Coordinates of N, CA, C and O in Angstrom, one line a residue:
M790 N -119.0 -34.3 105.0 CA -119.3 -33.3 105.6 C -118.0 -32.2 106.2 O -118.3 -31.4 107.1
Q791 N -116.9 -33.3 106.2 CA -116.1 -32.9 106.6 C -115.4 -31.2 105.7 O -115.0 -31.9 104.8
P792 N -114.8 -30.4 106.5 CA -114.3 -29.6 105.2 C -112.5 -30.2 105.0 O -112.3 -31.2 105.9
G793 N -112.4 -30.0 103.2 CA -111.3 -30.6 103.3 C -111.1 -31.7 102.8 O -109.9 -32.7 101.8
F794 N -112.5 -32.6 102.6 CA -112.5 -33.3 102.1 C -113.7 -34.1 101.2 O -114.7 -33.0 101.1
D795 N -113.5 -34.7 100.1 CA -114.6 -35.1 99.2 C -115.7 -35.6 100.0 O -115.4 -35.4 100.3
D796 N -117.2 -35.2 98.9 CA -117.9 -36.1 99.4 C -118.2 -37.5 98.6 O -118.4 -38.3 100.0
N797 N -117.4 -38.0 98.2 CA -117.1 -39.7 98.5 C -115.6 -40.3 99.0 O -115.3 -41.5 98.8
H798 N -114.9 -39.2 99.6 CA -114.0 -39.8 100.7 C -113.7 -41.0 101.1 O -114.8 -40.9 102.3
T799 N -113.2 -42.1 100.9 CA -112.8 -42.7 102.3 C -111.4 -42.9 102.5 O -110.3 -42.8 101.8
D800 N -111.3 -43.4 104.0 CA -110.0 -43.9 104.2 C -109.7 -45.5 104.3 O -110.2 -45.8 103.8
E801 N -108.2 -45.5 104.7 CA -107.9 -47.2 104.4 C -108.8 -47.8 105.1 O -108.7 -49.1 104.6
S802 N -109.7 -48.0 106.5 CA -110.5 -48.6 107.3 C -111.7 -48.5 106.5 O -112.3 -48.9 107.6
F803 N -111.9 -48.1 106.1 CA -113.4 -48.3 105.6 C -113.8 -49.3 105.5 O -115.0 -49.5 106.0
L804 N -113.3 -50.5 104.5 CA -114.4 -51.7 104.2 C -113.4 -52.7 105.3 O -113.9 -53.8 104.6
E805 N -112.5 -52.7 105.9 CA -112.3 -54.0 107.2 C -113.7 -54.2 107.8 O -113.3 -55.5 108.2
D806 N -114.1 -53.5 108.1 CA -115.5 -53.8 108.7 C -117.1 -55.0 108.1 O -118.0 -54.7 108.1
I807 N -116.5 -54.6 106.6 CA -117.6 -55.1 105.5 C -118.0 -57.1 106.2 O -117.0 -57.3 106.6
V808 N -119.1 -57.2 105.6 CA -119.5 -58.3 106.0 C -120.2 -58.6 104.8 O -121.7 -57.7 104.2
M809 N -120.4 -59.3 103.9 CA -121.2 -60.1 102.8 C -122.2 -61.1 103.4 O -121.5 -62.4 103.9
N810 N -123.0 -61.4 103.1 CA -124.2 -62.1 103.5 C -123.9 -62.9 104.5 O -124.2 -63.8 104.7
A811 N -124.8 -61.5 105.5 CA -124.6 -61.8 106.4 C -125.8 -62.5 107.1 O -126.0 -63.8 107.8
N812 N -127.0 -62.5 106.7 CA -128.2 -63.0 106.8 C -129.3 -63.6 105.8 O -129.7 -64.1 105.8
V813 N -128.3 -63.9 105.1 CA -128.6 -65.2 104.0 C -129.1 -67.0 104.6 O -127.6 -67.1 105.6
V814 N -130.3 -67.3 104.1 CA -130.7 -68.2 105.4 C -129.8 -69.5 104.1 O -130.5 -70.1 103.0
K815 N -129.4 -70.9 104.4 CA -129.5 -71.5 103.8 C -130.6 -72.7 104.1 O -131.1 -72.6 105.1
R816 N -130.7 -73.2 103.0 CA -132.2 -73.8 103.4 C -132.2 -75.4 102.1 O -131.5 -75.6 101.6
D817 N -132.4 -76.1 103.0 CA -132.7 -77.2 102.6 C -133.7 -77.5 101.8 O -134.7 -77.7 102.1
I818 N -133.3 -78.7 101.1 CA -134.3 -78.8 99.5 C -135.5 -79.6 100.0 O -136.7 -79.6 99.3
L819 N -135.4 -80.9 100.4 CA -135.9 -81.7 101.4 C -137.3 -80.6 101.7 O -138.8 -80.9 102.5
K820 N -136.3 -79.7 103.5 CA -137.7 -79.1 104.3 C -138.5 -78.4 103.1 O -139.8 -77.9 103.1
V821 N -137.8 -77.4 102.2 CA -138.4 -76.5 101.0 C -139.4 -77.4 100.7 O -140.5 -77.0 99.7
M822 N -139.4 -78.3 99.7 CA -140.4 -79.6 99.3 C -141.5 -79.7 100.0 O -142.3 -79.6 99.6
L823 N -141.3 -80.2 100.9 CA -142.4 -80.4 102.0 C -143.0 -79.3 102.1 O -144.4 -79.5 102.7
D824 N -142.2 -78.1 102.6 CA -143.3 -76.3 102.9 C -144.5 -76.7 101.0 O -145.1 -75.8 101.9
S825 N -143.9 -77.3 100.5 CA -144.5 -76.8 99.4 C -145.6 -77.7 98.6 O -146.6 -77.2 98.2
V826 N -145.6 -78.8 99.5 CA -146.8 -79.5 99.0 C -148.3 -79.1 99.8 O -149.3 -79.3 98.6
S827 N -148.9 -78.1 100.4 CA -149.6 -77.9 100.3 C -150.1 -76.7 99.4 O -151.7 -76.5 99.1
I828 N -149.9 -75.7 98.7 CA -149.5 -75.3 97.7 C -150.4 -75.8 96.4 O -151.2 -75.8 95.9
S829 N -148.8 -77.0 96.3 CA -149.6 -77.9 95.2 C -150.7 -78.8 95.2 O -151.7 -78.9 94.3
E830 N -151.6 -78.5 96.0 CA -151.8 -79.5 96.6 C -153.2 -78.8 96.4 O -154.4 -79.2 96.5
Y831 N -153.4 -77.5 97.1 CA -154.7 -76.5 96.7 C -154.5 -76.5 95.2 O -155.9 -76.3 94.4
L832 N -153.5 -76.0 94.4 CA -153.6 -75.8 93.1 C -154.4 -77.1 92.1 O -154.9 -76.8 91.3
C833 N -153.7 -78.5 92.9 CA -154.4 -79.7 92.6 C -155.6 -79.4 92.3 O -156.9 -79.8 91.0
I834 N -156.4 -79.3 93.4 CA -157.4 -79.4 94.0 C -158.1 -78.2 92.8 O -159.2 -78.7 92.3
V835 N -158.0 -77.1 92.9 CA -158.4 -75.6 91.7 C -159.0 -76.1 90.8 O -159.4 -76.2 90.0
A836 N -157.7 -77.3 90.0 CA -157.9 -77.4 88.9 C -158.4 -78.9 88.6 O -159.2 -78.5 88.0
L837 N -159.2 -79.5 89.6 CA -159.7 -80.9 89.4 C -161.6 -79.8 89.6 O -161.8 -80.6 88.3
V838 N -161.6 -79.1 90.0 CA -162.8 -78.4 90.1 C -162.8 -77.9 88.6 O -163.8 -77.6 88.5
G839 N -162.0 -77.2 88.1 CA -162.4 -76.5 87.1 C -162.5 -78.0 85.7 O -163.4 -77.5 84.8
L840 N -161.4 -78.7 86.0 CA -162.1 -79.6 85.5 C -163.5 -80.4 85.0 O -163.8 -80.9 84.4
V841 N -163.7 -80.7 86.3 CA -165.6 -80.8 86.7 C -166.3 -80.0 85.9 O -167.4 -80.0 85.7
W842 N -165.7 -78.8 86.3 CA -166.7 -78.0 85.6 C -166.8 -77.7 84.2 O -168.1 -77.9 84.1
T843 N -165.7 -77.6 83.9 CA -165.5 -78.0 82.2 C -166.8 -79.3 81.6 O -167.0 -79.0 80.6
Y844 N -166.4 -80.6 82.3 CA -166.7 -81.6 81.8 C -168.3 -81.6 82.2 O -169.5 -82.2 81.4
T845 N -168.8 -80.9 83.3 CA -170.2 -81.4 83.7 C -171.0 -79.6 82.4 O -171.8 -79.8 81.7
L846 N -170.1 -78.7 82.2 CA -170.5 -77.5 81.5 C -170.9 -78.4 79.7 O -171.4 -77.9 79.4
R847 N -169.6 -79.3 79.3 CA -169.9 -79.7 77.6 C -170.9 -81.1 78.0 O -170.5 -81.5 76.9
S848 N -171.5 -81.3 79.2 CA -172.5 -82.7 78.9 C -171.4 -83.3 79.0 O -172.5 -85.0 78.5
T849 N -170.4 -83.8 78.9 CA -169.9 -85.3 79.1 C -170.2 -85.8 80.4 O -169.8 -86.8 80.3
L850 N -170.6 -84.8 81.7 CA -170.5 -85.7 82.6 C -171.8 -85.2 83.2 O -172.3 -84.1 83.3
D851 N -173.0 -86.9 83.3 CA -174.0 -86.3 83.6 C -174.5 -86.1 85.0 O -173.4 -85.9 85.9
E852 N -175.4 -86.0 85.7 CA -176.0 -85.7 86.8 C -175.5 -86.9 87.8 O -175.2 -86.6 89.2
N853 N -176.1 -88.0 87.2 CA -175.9 -89.0 88.7 C -174.2 -89.4 88.5 O -174.0 -89.5 89.8
S854 N -173.5 -89.4 87.3 CA -172.2 -89.3 88.1 C -171.7 -88.3 88.7 O -170.3 -88.9 89.3
L855 N -171.9 -87.0 88.6 CA -171.3 -86.4 89.5 C -171.9 -86.7 90.8 O -170.8 -86.1 91.4
L856 N -172.5 -86.7 91.1 CA -173.8 -87.3 92.4 C -172.3 -88.0 92.6 O -172.4 -88.4 94.0
F857 N -172.7 -89.5 92.1 CA -171.7 -90.1 92.4 C -170.1 -89.9 92.6 O -169.2 -89.9 93.7
L858 N -169.8 -89.0 92.3 CA -168.7 -88.4 92.2 C -167.8 -87.7 93.6 O -167.2 -87.9 94.3
D859 N -169.4 -86.7 93.9 CA -169.2 -85.9 95.2 C -169.6 -86.6 96.2 O -168.6 -86.5 97.0
I860 N -170.0 -88.0 96.6 CA -170.2 -88.5 97.8 C -169.0 -89.3 97.7 O -168.3 -89.4 98.7
S861 N -168.2 -89.9 96.7 CA -166.9 -91.2 96.9 C -166.1 -90.1 97.3 O -165.0 -90.2 98.1
L862 N -166.2 -89.1 96.8 CA -164.8 -87.7 97.0 C -164.9 -87.4 98.6 O -164.3 -87.2 99.6
L863 N -166.7 -87.2 99.0 CA -166.5 -86.6 100.6 C -166.5 -88.2 101.5 O -165.7 -88.0 102.4
A864 N -166.8 -89.2 101.1 CA -166.9 -90.8 102.0 C -164.9 -91.0 101.4 O -164.3 -91.4 103.5
S865 N -164.5 -91.0 100.5 CA -162.7 -90.9 100.9 C -162.2 -90.0 101.7 O -160.8 -90.1 102.6
G866 N -162.9 -88.4 101.7 CA -162.5 -87.4 102.6 C -162.1 -87.2 104.3 O -161.9 -87.1 104.9
F867 N -163.4 -88.3 104.2 CA -163.8 -88.9 105.7 C -162.7 -90.0 106.4 O -162.4 -89.7 107.4
L868 N -162.6 -91.0 105.3 CA -161.9 -91.8 105.5 C -160.5 -90.9 105.8 O -159.5 -91.6 106.6
I869 N -160.1 -90.4 105.2 CA -158.3 -89.4 105.4 C -158.7 -89.3 106.8 O -157.7 -88.9 107.2
L870 N -159.4 -87.9 106.9 CA -159.6 -87.6 108.2 C -159.5 -88.5 109.1 O -159.2 -88.7 110.5
L871 N -160.1 -89.6 109.4 CA -160.5 -90.8 110.3 C -158.5 -91.2 110.8 O -158.8 -91.4 111.9
F872 N -157.7 -91.1 109.6 CA -156.9 -92.0 110.5 C -156.2 -90.8 110.2 O -155.2 -91.6 111.1
T873 N -155.8 -89.4 109.8 CA -154.8 -88.7 109.8 C -154.9 -87.8 111.7 O -154.3 -87.0 111.8
E874 N -156.2 -87.7 111.9 CA -156.7 -86.9 113.1 C -155.6 -87.5 113.9 O -157.5 -88.8 114.4
E875 N -155.1 -87.3 114.8 CA -155.5 -87.7 116.3 C -156.4 -87.5 117.4 O -156.2 -88.5 118.3
T876 N -156.8 -86.6 117.4 CA -157.9 -86.8 118.4 C -159.4 -86.0 117.5 O -159.6 -85.5 117.5
L877 N -160.2 -87.4 117.3 CA -161.4 -86.9 116.9 C -162.7 -87.2 117.4 O -162.6 -88.3 118.1
S878 N -163.1 -86.1 117.4 CA -164.0 -85.7 118.6 C -165.5 -85.8 118.3 O -165.6 -85.5 116.8
L879 N -166.4 -85.3 119.0 CA -168.0 -85.8 118.3 C -167.8 -83.8 117.9 O -168.6 -84.1 116.9
N880 N -167.4 -83.4 119.1 CA -167.5 -82.0 117.8 C -166.9 -81.3 117.4 O -167.4 -80.9 116.5
L881 N -165.6 -82.5 116.3 CA -165.2 -81.8 115.5 C -166.0 -82.5 114.1 O -166.5 -82.1 113.1
L882 N -166.6 -84.0 114.2 CA -167.4 -84.4 113.1 C -168.8 -83.7 113.2 O -169.3 -83.4 111.9
L883 N -169.3 -83.1 114.2 CA -170.5 -81.9 114.2 C -170.0 -81.1 113.6 O -171.1 -80.3 112.5
H884 N -168.9 -80.3 113.4 CA -168.4 -78.8 112.8 C -168.5 -79.3 110.9 O -169.1 -78.2 110.5
Y885 N -168.3 -80.1 110.8 CA -167.5 -80.7 109.4 C -169.1 -81.2 108.4 O -169.2 -80.7 107.2
F886 N -169.9 -82.0 109.5 CA -171.5 -82.2 108.9 C -172.1 -81.1 108.8 O -172.8 -81.1 108.2
L887 N -171.8 -79.8 109.7 CA -173.0 -78.8 109.4 C -172.4 -77.9 108.6 O -173.3 -77.2 107.7
N888 N -171.1 -78.2 108.2 CA -170.5 -77.7 106.8 C -171.0 -78.0 105.8 O -171.5 -77.2 104.5
I889 N -170.5 -79.2 105.6 CA -171.3 -79.8 104.5 C -172.9 -79.7 104.5 O -173.6 -79.7 103.5
S890 N -173.7 -79.6 105.6 CA -174.9 -79.8 105.8 C -175.7 -77.8 104.7 O -176.4 -77.7 104.1
F891 N -174.9 -77.1 105.6 CA -175.2 -75.3 104.9 C -174.4 -75.7 103.3 O -175.8 -75.1 102.8
F892 N -173.6 -76.0 102.6 CA -173.3 -75.5 101.7 C -174.2 -76.5 100.9 O -174.3 -76.0 99.5
T893 N -175.0 -77.9 101.3 CA -175.8 -78.4 100.3 C -177.0 -77.8 100.0 O -177.4 -78.1 98.8
T894 N -177.7 -77.3 101.2 CA -178.6 -76.3 101.4 C -178.3 -75.4 100.7 O -179.4 -75.3 99.9
G895 N -177.7 -74.6 101.1 CA -176.8 -73.7 99.9 C -177.0 -73.1 98.7 O -178.0 -73.2 97.5
L896 N -176.6 -75.1 98.1 CA -176.6 -75.1 96.4 C -177.9 -75.3 96.4 O -178.5 -75.2 94.9
Y897 N -178.5 -76.3 97.0 CA -180.1 -76.5 96.5 C -180.9 -75.5 96.3 O -182.2 -75.3 95.4
V898 N -180.9 -74.4 97.3 CA -181.7 -73.2 97.2 C -181.1 -72.8 96.4 O -182.3 -71.6 95.6
L899 N -180.4 -72.7 96.2 CA -179.3 -71.1 95.3 C -179.8 -72.2 93.9 O -179.0 -70.9 92.5
A900 N -179.7 -73.3 93.2 CA -179.4 -73.3 91.9 C -180.6 -73.4 90.8 O -180.0 -72.5 89.8
P901 N -181.8 -72.9 91.3 CA -182.6 -72.7 90.4 C -182.4 -71.1 90.1 O -182.2 -70.5 88.8
I902 N -181.4 -69.9 91.0 CA -181.3 -68.9 90.3 C -180.1 -68.7 89.3 O -180.1 -67.8 89.0
Y903 N -179.0 -69.8 90.3 CA -178.1 -69.6 88.8 C -178.7 -70.1 87.8 O -177.8 -69.9 86.8
Q904 N -179.9 -71.1 87.3 CA -179.5 -71.2 86.2 C -180.1 -70.6 85.7 O -179.7 -70.6 84.3
T905 N -181.8 -69.8 85.8 CA -181.8 -68.4 85.7 C -180.9 -67.3 85.2 O -181.3 -66.7 84.1
L906 N -180.1 -67.4 85.7 CA -178.9 -66.3 85.6 C -178.0 -66.6 84.8 O -177.9 -65.4 83.2
T907 N -178.4 -67.8 84.1 CA -176.6 -68.5 83.4 C -177.4 -68.3 82.0 O -176.2 -68.6 81.0
K908 N -178.4 -68.5 81.8 CA -179.3 -68.7 80.6 C -179.6 -67.5 79.9 O -179.2 -67.4 78.8
S909 N -179.5 -65.8 80.2 CA -179.3 -64.9 80.1 C -177.8 -64.4 79.2 O -177.8 -63.6 78.9
I910 N -176.9 -64.9 80.0 CA -175.5 -64.4 79.5 C -175.1 -65.4 78.8 O -174.6 -66.5 78.6
S911 N -174.0 -64.8 78.2 CA -173.1 -66.0 77.0 C -172.4 -66.5 77.5 O -171.9 -66.7 78.3
S912 N -172.0 -67.9 76.8 CA -170.8 -68.6 77.3 C -169.6 -68.0 77.4 O -168.6 -68.5 78.2
D913 N -169.0 -67.1 76.7 CA -167.9 -66.9 76.9 C -167.9 -65.7 78.0 O -166.8 -65.3 77.8
S914 N -168.7 -65.6 78.4 CA -168.8 -64.0 79.7 C -168.5 -65.3 80.5 O -167.8 -64.8 81.7
I915 N -169.5 -66.3 80.9 CA -168.8 -67.3 81.9 C -167.7 -67.9 82.1 O -167.7 -67.8 83.1
W916 N -167.4 -68.0 81.0 CA -165.9 -69.0 80.3 C -164.6 -67.7 81.6 O -164.2 -68.1 82.3
A917 N -164.9 -66.5 80.8 CA -164.0 -65.2 81.5 C -164.0 -65.1 82.7 O -163.4 -64.7 83.5
L918 N -165.3 -64.8 83.0 CA -165.4 -64.9 84.4 C -165.0 -66.0 85.6 O -164.7 -65.5 86.6
T919 N -165.2 -67.0 84.9 CA -164.4 -68.1 85.4 C -163.3 -68.1 86.2 O -162.8 -68.6 87.3
V920 N -162.8 -67.9 84.8 CA -161.5 -68.0 84.3 C -160.7 -66.7 85.3 O -159.4 -67.3 86.8
S921 N -161.2 -65.3 85.4 CA -160.4 -64.8 86.1 C -160.8 -64.4 88.1 O -160.3 -64.5 88.8
L922 N -162.2 -65.6 88.0 CA -162.4 -65.8 89.2 C -161.5 -67.0 90.3 O -161.0 -66.7 91.6
I923 N -160.9 -68.0 89.5 CA -160.1 -68.8 89.7 C -158.3 -68.0 90.1 O -158.3 -68.6 90.7
I924 N -158.2 -67.4 88.9 CA -156.9 -66.8 88.9 C -157.4 -65.9 90.4 O -156.0 -65.5 91.4
L925 N -157.9 -65.0 90.6 CA -158.6 -64.3 91.5 C -158.2 -64.8 93.2 O -157.4 -64.3 94.2
H926 N -158.9 -66.1 93.1 CA -159.2 -66.7 93.9 C -157.3 -68.0 94.8 O -157.4 -67.3 95.8
L927 N -157.1 -67.8 93.7 CA -155.6 -69.0 93.5 C -155.0 -67.5 94.6 O -153.8 -68.1 95.0
F928 N -154.8 -66.4 93.9 CA -154.0 -65.3 94.7 C -154.2 -64.7 96.3 O -153.7 -64.5 96.4
L929 N -155.2 -64.4 96.5 CA -156.2 -64.2 97.6 C -156.3 -65.0 98.5 O -156.3 -65.2 99.9
H930 N -156.0 -66.5 98.5 CA -156.4 -67.7 99.0 C -155.3 -67.9 100.2 O -154.2 -67.3 100.7
D931 N -155.7 -67.9 101.4 CA -154.6 -68.0 102.6 C -154.4 -69.1 102.4 O -154.9 -70.4 103.7
Y932 N -152.8 -69.8 102.2 CA -152.4 -71.0 102.4 C -151.3 -71.1 103.3 O -151.3 -72.1 103.2
S933 N -151.8 -70.2 104.5 CA -151.3 -70.7 105.8 C -152.0 -71.4 106.6 O -151.8 -71.8 107.9
G934 N -153.4 -71.6 106.2 CA -154.2 -72.4 106.8 C -154.3 -73.9 106.9 O -154.8 -74.6 107.3
S935 N -153.6 -74.2 106.1 CA -153.3 -76.1 105.6 C -153.0 -76.4 106.8 O -152.2 -76.1 107.5
T936 N -152.8 -77.9 106.6 CA -152.7 -78.9 107.7 C -150.3 -78.6 107.4 O -150.1 -78.7 108.1
V937 N -149.9 -78.3 106.4 CA -148.5 -78.4 105.7 C -148.2 -76.4 105.8 O -148.5 -76.3 104.9
R938 N -147.3 -75.6 106.8 CA -147.6 -74.9 106.5 C -146.1 -74.4 105.2 O -144.9 -74.6 105.5
A939 N -146.5 -73.8 104.5 CA -145.9 -73.6 103.2 C -145.5 -71.9 102.9 O -146.4 -71.3 102.4
P940 N -144.2 -71.8 103.4 CA -144.0 -69.7 102.7 C -143.3 -70.0 101.3 O -143.3 -69.2 100.9
V941 N -142.7 -71.0 100.6 CA -142.1 -70.8 99.0 C -143.1 -71.2 98.4 O -144.0 -72.0 98.6
V942 N -142.9 -71.0 97.0 CA -143.8 -71.6 95.2 C -142.9 -73.4 94.9 O -143.3 -74.4 94.5
C943 N -141.9 -72.4 94.2 CA -141.0 -73.8 93.6 C -139.7 -73.8 94.0 O -139.3 -72.9 94.7
P944 N -139.8 -74.9 95.1 CA -138.3 -75.2 96.3 C -137.2 -75.3 95.1 O -136.2 -74.8 96.3
Y945 N -137.1 -75.6 94.0 CA -135.8 -75.6 94.0 C -135.0 -74.4 93.0 O -134.7 -73.8 93.3
W946 N -136.3 -73.2 92.6 CA -136.0 -72.1 92.0 C -135.6 -70.8 93.8 O -134.4 -70.9 93.8
L947 N -136.6 -71.4 94.6 CA -136.0 -71.0 95.8 C -134.2 -71.3 96.5 O -134.0 -70.3 96.5
I948 N -133.8 -72.5 95.9 CA -132.5 -72.9 97.1 C -131.9 -72.2 95.8 O -130.7 -71.8 96.3
R949 N -132.5 -72.2 94.3 CA -131.1 -72.1 93.5 C -130.7 -70.7 93.4 O -129.5 -70.3 93.1
I950 N -131.6 -69.8 93.5 CA -131.4 -68.3 93.8 C -131.0 -68.1 95.0 O -130.4 -66.5 94.6
Q951 N -130.7 -68.7 95.8 CA -129.6 -67.9 97.6 C -128.3 -67.5 97.0 O -127.8 -67.1 97.1
E952 N -127.7 -68.5 95.5 CA -126.7 -68.7 95.3 C -126.1 -66.9 94.8 O -124.9 -66.2 94.9
F953 N -127.5 -66.1 94.1 CA -127.3 -64.8 93.8 C -127.3 -64.0 94.6 O -127.4 -62.9 94.4
K954 N -128.3 -64.0 95.7 CA -128.4 -62.6 97.0 C -126.6 -62.6 96.7 O -125.9 -63.6 97.7
F955 N -126.9 -61.2 97.5 CA -125.7 -60.5 98.0 C -125.8 -59.0 98.8 O -126.6 -58.8 98.0
E956 N -125.8 -59.6 99.9 CA -126.3 -58.3 100.8 C -124.8 -57.6 101.2 O -123.9 -59.2 101.7
I957 N -124.6 -56.5 101.2 CA -123.2 -56.2 101.9 C -123.9 -54.8 103.1 O -124.8 -54.4 102.9
N958 N -123.3 -55.6 104.4 CA -123.6 -55.2 105.9 C -122.2 -54.1 106.3 O -121.0 -54.9 106.0
G959 N -121.8 -52.6 106.8 CA -121.2 -52.6 107.0 C -120.8 -51.4 108.0 O -122.2 -51.2 108.4
P960 N -120.1 -50.8 108.2 CA -119.8 -49.7 109.3 C -120.9 -48.2 108.8 O -120.4 -47.3 109.8
W961 N -121.1 -47.9 107.7 CA -121.2 -46.8 106.9 C -122.7 -46.6 107.3 O -123.5 -47.6 107.4
D962 N -123.2 -45.4 107.3 CA -124.4 -44.8 107.9 C -125.0 -43.8 106.5 O -124.3 -43.8 105.5
E963 N -126.2 -43.9 106.3 CA -126.7 -43.4 105.1 C -126.8 -42.2 104.8 O -125.9 -41.4 106.1
A964 N -125.7 -41.2 104.1 CA -125.9 -40.0 103.9 C -126.8 -38.9 104.7 O -128.0 -39.4 104.4
K965 N -126.1 -37.4 105.2 CA -127.3 -37.0 105.8 C -127.0 -35.6 105.0 O -125.3 -35.4 104.8
L966 N -127.6 -34.6 104.6 CA -127.7 -33.5 104.2 C -127.4 -32.3 105.6 O -127.6 -32.3 106.2
C967 N -126.1 -31.8 104.5 CA -125.6 -30.9 105.8 C -126.4 -29.6 104.9 O -125.9 -28.4 105.6
F968 N -127.5 -29.1 104.0 CA -127.6 -27.9 103.6 C -129.1 -28.3 103.6 O -129.9 -29.4 103.5
D969 N -129.8 -26.8 103.1 CA -131.3 -26.7 103.6 C -131.9 -27.3 101.9 O -131.3 -26.4 101.3
I970 N -133.0 -28.2 101.7 CA -132.9 -28.3 99.9 C -133.6 -27.6 99.7 O -134.0 -27.7 98.8
R971 N -134.4 -27.0 100.5 CA -135.7 -25.6 100.0 C -135.1 -25.0 99.2 O -135.0 -23.6 98.4
D972 N -134.0 -24.9 99.2 CA -133.2 -23.2 98.4 C -133.2 -23.4 96.9 O -132.9 -24.5 96.2

């Protein structure tokens, strides 16, 4: 921009104030692994739901076994809640009981509708829709509401890739055009 100098002119002091990788955060592998627990946990839950659905659809798992599995999972969930919750109040138990009641009632009321809807649809369409909805659910799920806050998915990869991060900060500014670009 100054007369007598080329556009790419730099003097000897140009790189004196360069700062490389000033904002790189060093991460601890143990903390990153602990932060990834909630995502791994949720992926396992979705995989288990998919397996139970597959076994039920193929009639490998009958209704009585499924009911026993549901009741045992519900009981073990409440036991885990009793051991891990610091302040277990009556309002919290009532909240969980109402959620379970609404879910069970909704399934009971909607089960005949689902049964008649799925009889007219081919099994290939049901499989494709199920897989698509599971993948969509995994991408759109809010992972921040879990017990362990998890930013990261693959801890080792995140730690390893930090070595290759290259950021340059310096005294220069972005180029400013000194002419009208409409010409």
